[in-house]
mmCIF file of C-alpha atoms in Angstrom:
data_model
loop_
_atom_site.group_PDB
_atom_site.id
_atom_site.type_symbol
_atom_site.label_atom_id
_atom_site.label_comp_id
_atom_site.label_asym_id
_atom_site.label_seq_id
_atom_site.Cartn_x
_atom_site.Cartn_y
_atom_site.Cartn_z
ATOM 1 C CA UNK Y 508 -27.443 57.786 -24.673
ATOM 2 C CA UNK Y 509 -28.075 54.509 -26.515
ATOM 3 C CA UNK Y 510 -25.007 55.112 -28.666
ATOM 4 C CA UNK Y 511 -22.874 55.748 -25.605
ATOM 5 C CA UNK Y 512 -24.172 52.579 -23.911
ATOM 6 C CA UNK Y 513 -23.510 50.578 -27.054
ATOM 7 C CA UNK Y 514 -19.870 51.698 -27.276
ATOM 8 C CA UNK Y 515 -19.500 51.178 -23.519
ATOM 9 C CA UNK Y 516 -20.742 47.597 -23.771
ATOM 10 C CA UNK Y 517 -18.435 46.921 -26.724
ATOM 11 C CA UNK Y 518 -15.286 48.386 -25.195
ATOM 12 C CA UNK Y 519 -15.967 47.438 -21.570
ATOM 13 C CA UNK Y 520 -18.267 44.431 -21.575
ATOM 14 C CA UNK Y 521 -19.507 42.829 -18.405
ATOM 15 C CA UNK Y 522 -17.983 39.506 -17.549
ATOM 16 C CA UNK Y 523 -19.715 36.821 -15.592
ATOM 17 C CA UNK Y 524 -17.640 35.046 -12.954
ATOM 18 C CA UNK Y 525 -18.752 31.816 -11.421
ATOM 19 C CA UNK Y 526 -18.476 31.900 -7.672
ATOM 20 C CA UNK Y 527 -16.700 28.714 -6.718
ATOM 21 C CA UNK Y 528 -17.590 27.726 -3.218
ATOM 22 C CA UNK Y 529 -14.697 25.836 -1.697
ATOM 23 C CA UNK Y 530 -15.863 22.630 -0.151
ATOM 24 C CA UNK Y 531 -14.765 22.212 3.437
ATOM 25 C CA UNK Y 532 -13.539 18.661 3.812
ATOM 26 C CA UNK Y 533 -13.171 18.924 7.551
ATOM 27 C CA UNK Y 534 -16.868 18.955 8.271
ATOM 28 C CA UNK Y 535 -16.187 17.719 11.790
ATOM 29 C CA UNK Y 536 -14.748 21.105 12.819
ATOM 30 C CA UNK Y 537 -17.272 22.937 14.987
ATOM 31 C CA UNK Y 538 -17.241 26.375 16.539
ATOM 32 C CA UNK Y 539 -16.434 24.877 19.937
ATOM 33 C CA UNK Y 540 -13.348 23.198 18.482
ATOM 34 C CA UNK Y 541 -12.227 26.481 16.926
ATOM 35 C CA UNK Y 542 -12.659 28.256 20.252
ATOM 36 C CA UNK Y 543 -10.731 25.516 22.038
ATOM 37 C CA UNK Y 544 -7.974 25.801 19.443
ATOM 38 C CA UNK Y 545 -7.571 29.531 20.068
ATOM 39 C CA UNK Y 546 -7.508 28.969 23.810
ATOM 40 C CA UNK Y 547 -4.898 26.234 23.367
ATOM 41 C CA UNK Y 548 -2.671 28.617 21.387
ATOM 42 C CA UNK Y 549 -3.028 31.251 24.083
ATOM 43 C CA UNK Y 550 -2.261 28.797 26.863
ATOM 44 C CA UNK Y 551 0.734 27.476 24.943
ATOM 45 C CA UNK Y 552 2.243 30.959 24.711
ATOM 46 C CA UNK Y 553 2.082 31.110 28.508
ATOM 47 C CA UNK Y 554 3.259 27.510 28.947
ATOM 48 C CA UNK Y 555 6.598 28.068 27.194
ATOM 49 C CA UNK Y 556 7.425 31.032 29.444
ATOM 50 C CA UNK Y 557 6.095 30.068 32.859
ATOM 51 C CA UNK Y 558 7.628 27.911 35.563
ATOM 52 C CA UNK Y 559 4.352 27.330 37.374
ATOM 53 C CA UNK Y 560 3.883 23.583 37.663
ATOM 54 C CA UNK Y 561 0.148 23.889 38.345
ATOM 55 C CA UNK Y 562 -0.379 25.794 35.107
ATOM 56 C CA UNK Y 563 1.757 23.287 33.212
ATOM 57 C CA UNK Y 564 -0.400 20.471 34.565
ATOM 58 C CA UNK Y 565 -3.519 22.416 33.586
ATOM 59 C CA UNK Y 566 -2.157 22.965 30.083
ATOM 60 C CA UNK Y 567 -1.359 19.274 29.591
ATOM 61 C CA UNK Y 568 -4.851 18.261 30.717
ATOM 62 C CA UNK Y 569 -6.447 20.892 28.487
ATOM 63 C CA UNK Y 570 -4.391 19.708 25.498
ATOM 64 C CA UNK Y 571 -5.367 16.099 26.165
ATOM 65 C CA UNK Y 572 -9.055 17.026 26.405
ATOM 66 C CA UNK Y 573 -8.743 19.032 23.188
ATOM 67 C CA UNK Y 574 -7.402 15.978 21.360
ATOM 68 C CA UNK Y 575 -10.210 13.838 22.750
ATOM 69 C CA UNK Y 576 -12.727 16.431 21.567
ATOM 70 C CA UNK Y 577 -11.279 16.298 18.056
ATOM 71 C CA UNK Y 578 -11.301 12.488 18.068
ATOM 72 C CA UNK Y 579 -14.952 12.383 19.162
ATOM 73 C CA UNK Y 580 -15.919 14.984 16.554
ATOM 74 C CA UNK Y 581 -14.265 12.958 13.790
ATOM 75 C CA UNK Y 582 -15.974 9.783 14.988
ATOM 76 C CA UNK Y 583 -19.393 11.497 14.974
ATOM 77 C CA UNK Y 584 -18.753 12.889 11.492
ATOM 78 C CA UNK Y 585 -17.829 9.443 10.135
ATOM 79 C CA UNK Y 586 -20.890 7.894 11.752
ATOM 80 C CA UNK Y 587 -23.189 10.522 10.227
ATOM 81 C CA UNK Y 588 -21.659 10.103 6.754
ATOM 82 C CA UNK Y 589 -22.073 6.335 6.868
ATOM 83 C CA UNK Y 590 -25.674 6.547 8.078
ATOM 84 C CA UNK Y 591 -26.651 9.059 5.375
ATOM 85 C CA UNK Y 592 -24.830 7.236 2.578
ATOM 86 C CA UNK Y 593 -26.633 5.183 -0.054
ATOM 87 C CA UNK Y 594 -23.507 3.106 -0.718
ATOM 88 C CA UNK Y 595 -21.948 2.127 2.606
ATOM 89 C CA UNK Y 596 -18.824 0.441 1.196
ATOM 90 C CA UNK Y 597 -17.993 3.287 -1.186
ATOM 91 C CA UNK Y 598 -18.405 5.904 1.528
ATOM 92 C CA UNK Y 599 -16.296 3.911 3.969
ATOM 93 C CA UNK Y 600 -13.540 3.525 1.387
ATOM 94 C CA UNK Y 601 -13.564 7.268 0.581
ATOM 95 C CA UNK Y 602 -13.274 8.083 4.278
ATOM 96 C CA UNK Y 603 -10.290 5.750 4.641
ATOM 97 C CA UNK Y 604 -8.532 7.273 1.626
ATOM 98 C CA UNK Y 605 -9.119 10.862 2.775
ATOM 99 C CA UNK Y 606 -7.813 10.110 6.260
ATOM 100 C CA UNK Y 607 -4.698 8.185 5.222
ATOM 101 C CA UNK Y 608 -3.358 9.606 1.953
ATOM 102 C CA UNK Y 609 -1.937 12.750 3.542
ATOM 103 C CA UNK Y 610 -0.177 10.677 6.197
ATOM 104 C CA UNK Y 611 1.304 8.371 3.557
ATOM 105 C CA UNK Y 612 2.577 11.286 1.461
ATOM 106 C CA UNK Y 613 4.135 13.021 4.454
ATOM 107 C CA UNK Y 614 5.709 9.775 5.640
ATOM 108 C CA UNK Y 615 7.434 8.941 2.367
ATOM 109 C CA UNK Y 616 8.096 12.473 1.097
ATOM 110 C CA UNK Y 617 11.757 12.332 2.202
ATOM 111 C CA UNK Y 618 12.992 8.783 1.652
ATOM 112 C CA UNK Y 619 16.644 8.156 2.448
ATOM 113 C CA UNK Y 620 18.711 5.038 1.900
ATOM 114 C CA UNK Y 621 21.836 4.108 3.839
ATOM 115 C CA UNK Y 622 24.425 2.135 1.883
ATOM 116 C CA UNK Y 623 27.812 0.855 2.935
ATOM 117 C CA UNK Y 624 29.578 4.114 2.049
ATOM 118 C CA UNK Y 625 27.027 6.930 2.212
ATOM 119 C CA UNK Y 626 23.474 8.038 2.891
ATOM 120 C CA UNK Y 627 21.479 8.695 -0.291
ATOM 121 C CA UNK Y 628 18.530 11.104 -0.274
ATOM 122 C CA UNK Y 629 18.185 11.803 -3.995
ATOM 123 C CA UNK Y 630 14.979 10.029 -5.205
ATOM 124 C CA UNK Y 631 16.561 9.037 -8.533
ATOM 125 C CA UNK Y 632 19.631 7.505 -6.853
ATOM 126 C CA UNK Y 633 17.471 5.741 -4.261
ATOM 127 C CA UNK Y 634 15.343 4.204 -7.028
ATOM 128 C CA UNK Y 635 18.500 3.187 -8.893
ATOM 129 C CA UNK Y 636 19.921 1.464 -5.793
ATOM 130 C CA UNK Y 637 16.682 -0.476 -5.270
ATOM 131 C CA UNK Y 638 16.624 -1.464 -8.932
ATOM 132 C CA UNK Y 639 20.214 -2.719 -8.840
ATOM 133 C CA UNK Y 640 19.600 -4.631 -5.626
ATOM 134 C CA UNK Y 641 16.451 -6.455 -6.700
ATOM 135 C CA UNK Y 642 17.829 -7.209 -10.168
ATOM 136 C CA UNK Y 643 20.888 -8.992 -8.763
ATOM 137 C CA UNK Y 644 19.835 -10.309 -5.359
ATOM 138 C CA UNK Y 645 18.480 -13.656 -6.538
ATOM 139 C CA UNK Y 646 18.944 -16.097 -9.357
ATOM 140 C CA UNK Y 647 16.019 -16.806 -11.689
ATOM 141 C CA UNK Y 648 13.686 -19.456 -10.365
ATOM 142 C CA UNK Y 649 13.015 -20.751 -13.842
ATOM 143 C CA UNK Y 650 16.566 -21.986 -14.320
ATOM 144 C CA UNK Y 651 16.691 -25.673 -15.103
ATOM 145 C CA UNK Y 652 20.460 -25.963 -14.830
ATOM 146 C CA UNK Y 653 20.510 -28.791 -12.315
ATOM 147 C CA UNK Y 654 23.781 -29.812 -10.749
ATOM 148 C CA UNK Y 655 23.484 -33.385 -11.982
ATOM 149 C CA UNK Y 656 20.355 -33.895 -14.071
ATOM 150 C CA UNK Y 657 19.605 -37.541 -14.483
ATOM 151 C CA UNK Y 658 18.000 -38.181 -17.825
ATOM 152 C CA UNK Y 659 17.470 -41.867 -17.176
ATOM 153 C CA UNK Y 660 16.140 -44.008 -20.024
ATOM 154 C CA UNK Y 661 12.509 -44.756 -19.374
ATOM 155 C CA UNK Y 662 10.452 -47.613 -20.722
ATOM 156 C CA UNK Y 663 7.332 -46.174 -22.304
ATOM 157 C CA UNK Y 664 4.454 -48.348 -23.492
ATOM 158 C CA UNK Y 665 3.712 -48.089 -27.176
ATOM 159 C CA UNK Y 666 -0.045 -47.928 -26.840
ATOM 160 C CA UNK Y 667 -1.600 -47.739 -23.429
ATOM 161 C CA UNK Y 668 -4.009 -45.651 -21.359
ATOM 162 C CA UNK Y 669 -1.461 -45.621 -18.518
ATOM 163 C CA UNK Y 670 0.515 -42.371 -18.056
ATOM 164 C CA UNK Y 671 4.198 -42.549 -18.916
ATOM 165 C CA UNK Y 672 6.833 -42.000 -16.207
ATOM 166 C CA UNK Y 673 8.683 -38.680 -16.283
ATOM 167 C CA UNK Y 674 12.326 -37.717 -15.819
ATOM 168 C CA UNK Y 675 13.638 -35.156 -13.326
ATOM 169 C CA UNK Y 676 14.080 -32.505 -16.021
ATOM 170 C CA UNK Y 677 10.481 -32.916 -17.165
ATOM 171 C CA UNK Y 678 9.185 -32.723 -13.592
ATOM 172 C CA UNK Y 679 11.289 -29.598 -12.983
ATOM 173 C CA UNK Y 680 9.897 -27.972 -16.126
ATOM 174 C CA UNK Y 681 6.335 -28.737 -15.046
ATOM 175 C CA UNK Y 682 6.981 -27.259 -11.593
ATOM 176 C CA UNK Y 683 8.396 -24.049 -13.059
ATOM 177 C CA UNK Y 684 5.365 -23.655 -15.337
ATOM 178 C CA UNK Y 685 3.056 -23.500 -12.312
ATOM 179 C CA UNK Y 686 1.743 -20.116 -11.240
ATOM 180 C CA UNK Y 687 3.585 -18.768 -8.217
ATOM 181 C CA UNK Y 688 0.985 -18.664 -5.418
ATOM 182 C CA UNK Y 689 1.468 -18.490 -1.664
ATOM 183 C CA UNK Y 690 -1.864 -20.073 -0.797
ATOM 184 C CA UNK Y 691 -1.323 -23.405 0.929
ATOM 185 C CA UNK Y 692 -3.020 -26.767 0.670
ATOM 186 C CA UNK Y 693 -4.206 -28.991 3.499
ATOM 187 C CA UNK Y 694 -0.582 -29.982 4.214
ATOM 188 C CA UNK Y 695 0.665 -26.393 4.384
ATOM 189 C CA UNK Y 696 2.527 -26.596 1.061
ATOM 190 C CA UNK Y 697 2.364 -23.721 -1.448
ATOM 191 C CA UNK Y 698 3.504 -23.461 -5.069
ATOM 192 C CA UNK Y 699 5.763 -20.554 -4.107
ATOM 193 C CA UNK Y 700 7.596 -22.718 -1.554
ATOM 194 C CA UNK Y 701 7.705 -25.651 -3.958
ATOM 195 C CA UNK Y 702 9.402 -23.543 -6.635
ATOM 196 C CA UNK Y 703 11.892 -22.128 -4.152
ATOM 197 C CA UNK Y 704 13.213 -25.540 -3.065
ATOM 198 C CA UNK Y 705 12.517 -27.678 -6.139
ATOM 199 C CA UNK Y 706 16.204 -28.537 -6.658
ATOM 200 C CA UNK Y 707 16.412 -30.152 -3.235
ATOM 201 C CA UNK Y 708 13.257 -32.252 -3.547
ATOM 202 C CA UNK Y 709 13.274 -32.934 -7.279
ATOM 203 C CA UNK Y 710 14.732 -36.442 -7.101
ATOM 204 C CA UNK Y 711 12.464 -37.633 -4.303
ATOM 205 C CA UNK Y 712 9.419 -36.018 -5.892
ATOM 206 C CA UNK Y 713 10.092 -37.718 -9.227
ATOM 207 C CA UNK Y 714 10.395 -41.131 -7.568
ATOM 208 C CA UNK Y 715 7.216 -40.450 -5.630
ATOM 209 C CA UNK Y 716 5.155 -39.375 -8.650
ATOM 210 C CA UNK Y 717 6.193 -41.936 -11.263
ATOM 211 C CA UNK Y 718 4.674 -45.034 -9.566
ATOM 212 C CA UNK Y 719 1.262 -43.331 -9.641
ATOM 213 C CA UNK Y 720 1.678 -42.630 -13.358
ATOM 214 C CA UNK Y 721 2.369 -46.301 -14.081
ATOM 215 C CA UNK Y 722 -0.606 -47.728 -12.165
#
């Protein structure tokens, strides 16, 4: 018997399988909601066939109450998770991600683009159209090719603690070296806006800045 058991264990060994318990993400689903769901399906099968206005009104009210029940169940589930959490911000962020990522994926799963000649639904062609558009829609902001740059001769002191006056080209180069930020100062001016319209205000800005350098 031992010999038979030995050969049996060698040829047909036992294998251990780990039982993976699938985690139910929708912890807000209760038995009452499941029962209401089945009733809603049953009522809907009658709703599509009947002409009874009273039943149709009943079905609409029942469907509306069912949605309210789901909304309240989700709200209670979120409240319980936040109360039992050790890290409130992390739990809140996880709840937001779990409730929005499926909607985002379903919303942008079929992206189409309408051009002048056709409607494009191929993702590769759509990406190519966007790439071509944004690569040619605007001229580089860092271009210093001014229409009429005035490199006026400036009198610079040989040895002085006073700052030297600057030309328009130098002021333009300094403006383009600034980091592009949309945050505004007390006057409502931002670096982003300054860099967008620097050609129009360059001459006035240079005349405004230089007297302060020479004081």
